[in-house]
XYZ file of C-alpha atoms in Angstrom:
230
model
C 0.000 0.000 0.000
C 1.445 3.483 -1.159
C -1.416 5.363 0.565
C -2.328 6.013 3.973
C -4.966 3.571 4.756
C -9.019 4.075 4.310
C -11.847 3.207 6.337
C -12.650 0.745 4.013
C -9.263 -0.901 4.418
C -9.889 -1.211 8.072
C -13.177 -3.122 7.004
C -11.350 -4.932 4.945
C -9.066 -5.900 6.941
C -10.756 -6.991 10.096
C -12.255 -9.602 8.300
C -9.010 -11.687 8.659
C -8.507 -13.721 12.452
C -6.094 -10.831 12.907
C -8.568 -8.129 12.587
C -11.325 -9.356 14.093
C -9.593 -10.135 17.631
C -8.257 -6.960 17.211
C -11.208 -5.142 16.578
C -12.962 -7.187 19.418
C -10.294 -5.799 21.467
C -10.583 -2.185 21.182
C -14.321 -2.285 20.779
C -14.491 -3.573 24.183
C -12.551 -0.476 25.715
C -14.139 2.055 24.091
C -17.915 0.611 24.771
C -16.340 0.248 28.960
C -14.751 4.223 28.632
C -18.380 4.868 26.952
C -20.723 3.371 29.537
C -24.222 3.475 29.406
C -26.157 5.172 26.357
C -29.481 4.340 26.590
C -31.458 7.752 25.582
C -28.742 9.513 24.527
C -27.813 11.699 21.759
C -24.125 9.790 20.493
C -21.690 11.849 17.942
C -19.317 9.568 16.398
C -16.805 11.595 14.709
C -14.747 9.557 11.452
C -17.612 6.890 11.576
C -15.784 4.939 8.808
C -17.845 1.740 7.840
C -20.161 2.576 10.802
C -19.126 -0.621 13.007
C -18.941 1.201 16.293
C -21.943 3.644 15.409
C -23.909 0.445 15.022
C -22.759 -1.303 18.199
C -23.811 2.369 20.265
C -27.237 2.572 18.521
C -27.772 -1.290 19.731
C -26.802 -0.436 23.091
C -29.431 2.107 22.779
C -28.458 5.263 21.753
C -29.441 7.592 19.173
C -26.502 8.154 16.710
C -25.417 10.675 14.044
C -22.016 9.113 12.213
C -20.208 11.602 10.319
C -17.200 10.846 8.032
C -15.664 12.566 5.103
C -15.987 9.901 2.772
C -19.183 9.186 0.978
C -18.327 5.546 0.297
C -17.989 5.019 3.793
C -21.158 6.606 4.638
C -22.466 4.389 1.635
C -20.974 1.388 3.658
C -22.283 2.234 6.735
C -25.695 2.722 5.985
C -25.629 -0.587 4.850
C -24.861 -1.785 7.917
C -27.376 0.089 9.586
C -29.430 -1.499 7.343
C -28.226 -4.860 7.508
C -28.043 -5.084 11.375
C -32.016 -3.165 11.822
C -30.355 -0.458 13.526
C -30.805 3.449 12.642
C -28.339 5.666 12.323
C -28.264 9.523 11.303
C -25.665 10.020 8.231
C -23.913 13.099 8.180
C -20.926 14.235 5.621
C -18.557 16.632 6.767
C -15.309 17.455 8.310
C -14.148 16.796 11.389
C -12.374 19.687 12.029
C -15.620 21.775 11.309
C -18.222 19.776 12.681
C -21.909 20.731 10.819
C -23.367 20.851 14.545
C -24.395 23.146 17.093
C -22.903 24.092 19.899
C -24.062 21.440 22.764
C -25.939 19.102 20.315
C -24.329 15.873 21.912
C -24.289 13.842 25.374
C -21.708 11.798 24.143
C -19.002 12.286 21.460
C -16.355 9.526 20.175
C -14.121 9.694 17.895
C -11.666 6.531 17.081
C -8.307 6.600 14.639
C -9.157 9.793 13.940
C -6.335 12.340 15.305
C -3.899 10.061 13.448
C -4.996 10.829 10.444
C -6.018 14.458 10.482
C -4.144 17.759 9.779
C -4.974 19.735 13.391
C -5.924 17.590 15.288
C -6.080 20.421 17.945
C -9.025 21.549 15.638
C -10.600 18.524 15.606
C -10.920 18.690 19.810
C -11.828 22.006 19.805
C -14.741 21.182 17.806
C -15.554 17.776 19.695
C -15.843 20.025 22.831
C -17.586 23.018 21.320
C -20.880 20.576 20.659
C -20.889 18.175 23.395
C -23.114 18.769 26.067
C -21.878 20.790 29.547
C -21.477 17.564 31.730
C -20.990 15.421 28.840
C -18.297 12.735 28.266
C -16.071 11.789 24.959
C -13.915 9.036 24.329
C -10.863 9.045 22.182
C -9.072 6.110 21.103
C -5.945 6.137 18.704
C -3.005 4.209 17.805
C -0.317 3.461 20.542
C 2.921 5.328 20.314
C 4.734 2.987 21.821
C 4.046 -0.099 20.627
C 4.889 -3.258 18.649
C 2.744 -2.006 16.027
C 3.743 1.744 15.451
C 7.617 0.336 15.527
C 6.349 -2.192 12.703
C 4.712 0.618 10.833
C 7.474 3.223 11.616
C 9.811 0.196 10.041
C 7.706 0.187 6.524
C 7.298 3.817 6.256
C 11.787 4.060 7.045
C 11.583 1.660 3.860
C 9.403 3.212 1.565
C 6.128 2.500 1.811
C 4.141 5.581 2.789
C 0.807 4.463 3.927
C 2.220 5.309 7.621
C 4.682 8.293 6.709
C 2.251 10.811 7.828
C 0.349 8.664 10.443
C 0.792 10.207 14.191
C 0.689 8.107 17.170
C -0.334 8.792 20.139
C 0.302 7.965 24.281
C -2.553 7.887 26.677
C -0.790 11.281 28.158
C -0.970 13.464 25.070
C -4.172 12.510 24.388
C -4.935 13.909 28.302
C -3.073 16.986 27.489
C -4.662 17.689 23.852
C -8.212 16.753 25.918
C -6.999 19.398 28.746
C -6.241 22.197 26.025
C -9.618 21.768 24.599
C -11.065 22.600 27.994
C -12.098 18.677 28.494
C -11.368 17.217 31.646
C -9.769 13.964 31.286
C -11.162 10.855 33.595
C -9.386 7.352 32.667
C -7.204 6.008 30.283
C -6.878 2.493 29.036
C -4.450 0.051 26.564
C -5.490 -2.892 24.155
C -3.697 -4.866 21.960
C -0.099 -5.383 23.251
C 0.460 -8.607 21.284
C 2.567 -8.350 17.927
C 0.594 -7.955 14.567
C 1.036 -12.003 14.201
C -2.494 -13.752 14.516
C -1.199 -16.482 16.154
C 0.230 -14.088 19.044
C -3.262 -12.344 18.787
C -5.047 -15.740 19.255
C -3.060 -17.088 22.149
C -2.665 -13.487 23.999
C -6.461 -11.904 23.921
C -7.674 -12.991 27.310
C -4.359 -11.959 28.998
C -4.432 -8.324 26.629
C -7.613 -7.801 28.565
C -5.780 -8.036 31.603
C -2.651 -5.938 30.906
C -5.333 -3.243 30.034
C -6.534 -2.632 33.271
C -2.918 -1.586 34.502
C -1.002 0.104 32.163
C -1.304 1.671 28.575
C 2.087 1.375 28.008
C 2.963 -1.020 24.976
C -0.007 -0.709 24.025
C -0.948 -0.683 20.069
C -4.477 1.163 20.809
C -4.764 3.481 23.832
C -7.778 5.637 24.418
C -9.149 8.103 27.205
C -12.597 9.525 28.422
C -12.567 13.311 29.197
C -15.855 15.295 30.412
C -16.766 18.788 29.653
C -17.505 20.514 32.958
C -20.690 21.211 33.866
C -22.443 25.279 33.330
């Protein structure tokens, strides 16, 4: 791959053993950072093929998933469809969110920041419309992993799908959460196994463990920050 990777190649991709205990993985923190939804209004920013907008709206939420692309909006509304859930489609950019100002309890946004150009924008804008008293949780790829040294590796030797990519600690996403005017709550690590599927199939029940203590070698960290209260 020449290109930095697409939604659609993250689709793609966790359809392989790989991908899927992967995606189990981080799906599982960011639903446990997002807690309860039932009733509530659910942004999720860089919705991609709408996987996690799908798993919200089933846990009872009401969810608007907004992405750039159109083909991923395309893909996600067949998911929506496919899976009898309902989810509100929205195109735009992420660092100029087509909201008002307080439209949303709860606001996540997942490999996101990695990808964008500001992505002190991009949290300026999550906090502007969530909710006084409402939470977000942001999940990104590791800095200081297995992973990013395996991607750092390819992009050292040419390829430049990851040349661009940022990665990310658990304490800078705090501090770009803090400068937003977000106050940060908890942060949690998943996937600290290699990107080898056997080493993904042996080590998933003791990832789950390791991601209750530390973030630290981890290939997908995230945090949950709330916007104080009025």
């Amino acid at each position: 791959m020449t290109r930095a990777p697409t939604p659609l190649d993250y689709a793609a991709w966790r359809e392989s053993k790989l991908g899927r205990i992967t995606e189990r993985l981080e799906r599982e923190l960011v639903l446990d950072l997002v807690g309860s939804v039932t009733r509530r209004h659910v942004l999720d920013v860089g919705c991609g093929d709408g996987a996690l907008a799908v798993a919200l709206a089933a846990e009872g939420a009401r969810v608007t998933a907004l992405d750039a692309s159109i083909a991923t909006l395309r893909s996600a509304a067949r998911r929506a469809s496919d899976s009898g859930t309902e989810l509100t489609l929205v195109g735009g950019d992420a660092s100029k969110l087509p909201f008002d100002e307080g439209a949303f309890d709860v606001v996540v946004a997942v490999t996101v920041l990695c990808f964008v150009r500001s992505p002190r924008e991009v949290a300026g804008e999550i906090a502007r419309v969530l909710k006084p008293g409402g939470r977000v949780v942001i999940g990104e790829l590791g800095r200081v992993s297995l992973w990013a040294a395996w991607r750092r590796l390819r992009s050292w030797l040419g390829d430049a799908a990851w040349r661009t990519t940022r990665f990310w600690s658990a304490a800078s996403l705090e501090a770009l959460a803090s400068d937003a005017g977000l106050v940060p709550r908890r942060q949690k690590g998943a996937v600290f196994y290699p990107p080898a599927e056997v080493a993904a199939s042996v080590l998933e029940p003791l990832d789950r463990l390791a991601g209750r203590v530390t973030t630290l070698g981890a290939a997908f960290v995230a945090i949950d920050a709330e916007k104080p209260a009025a």
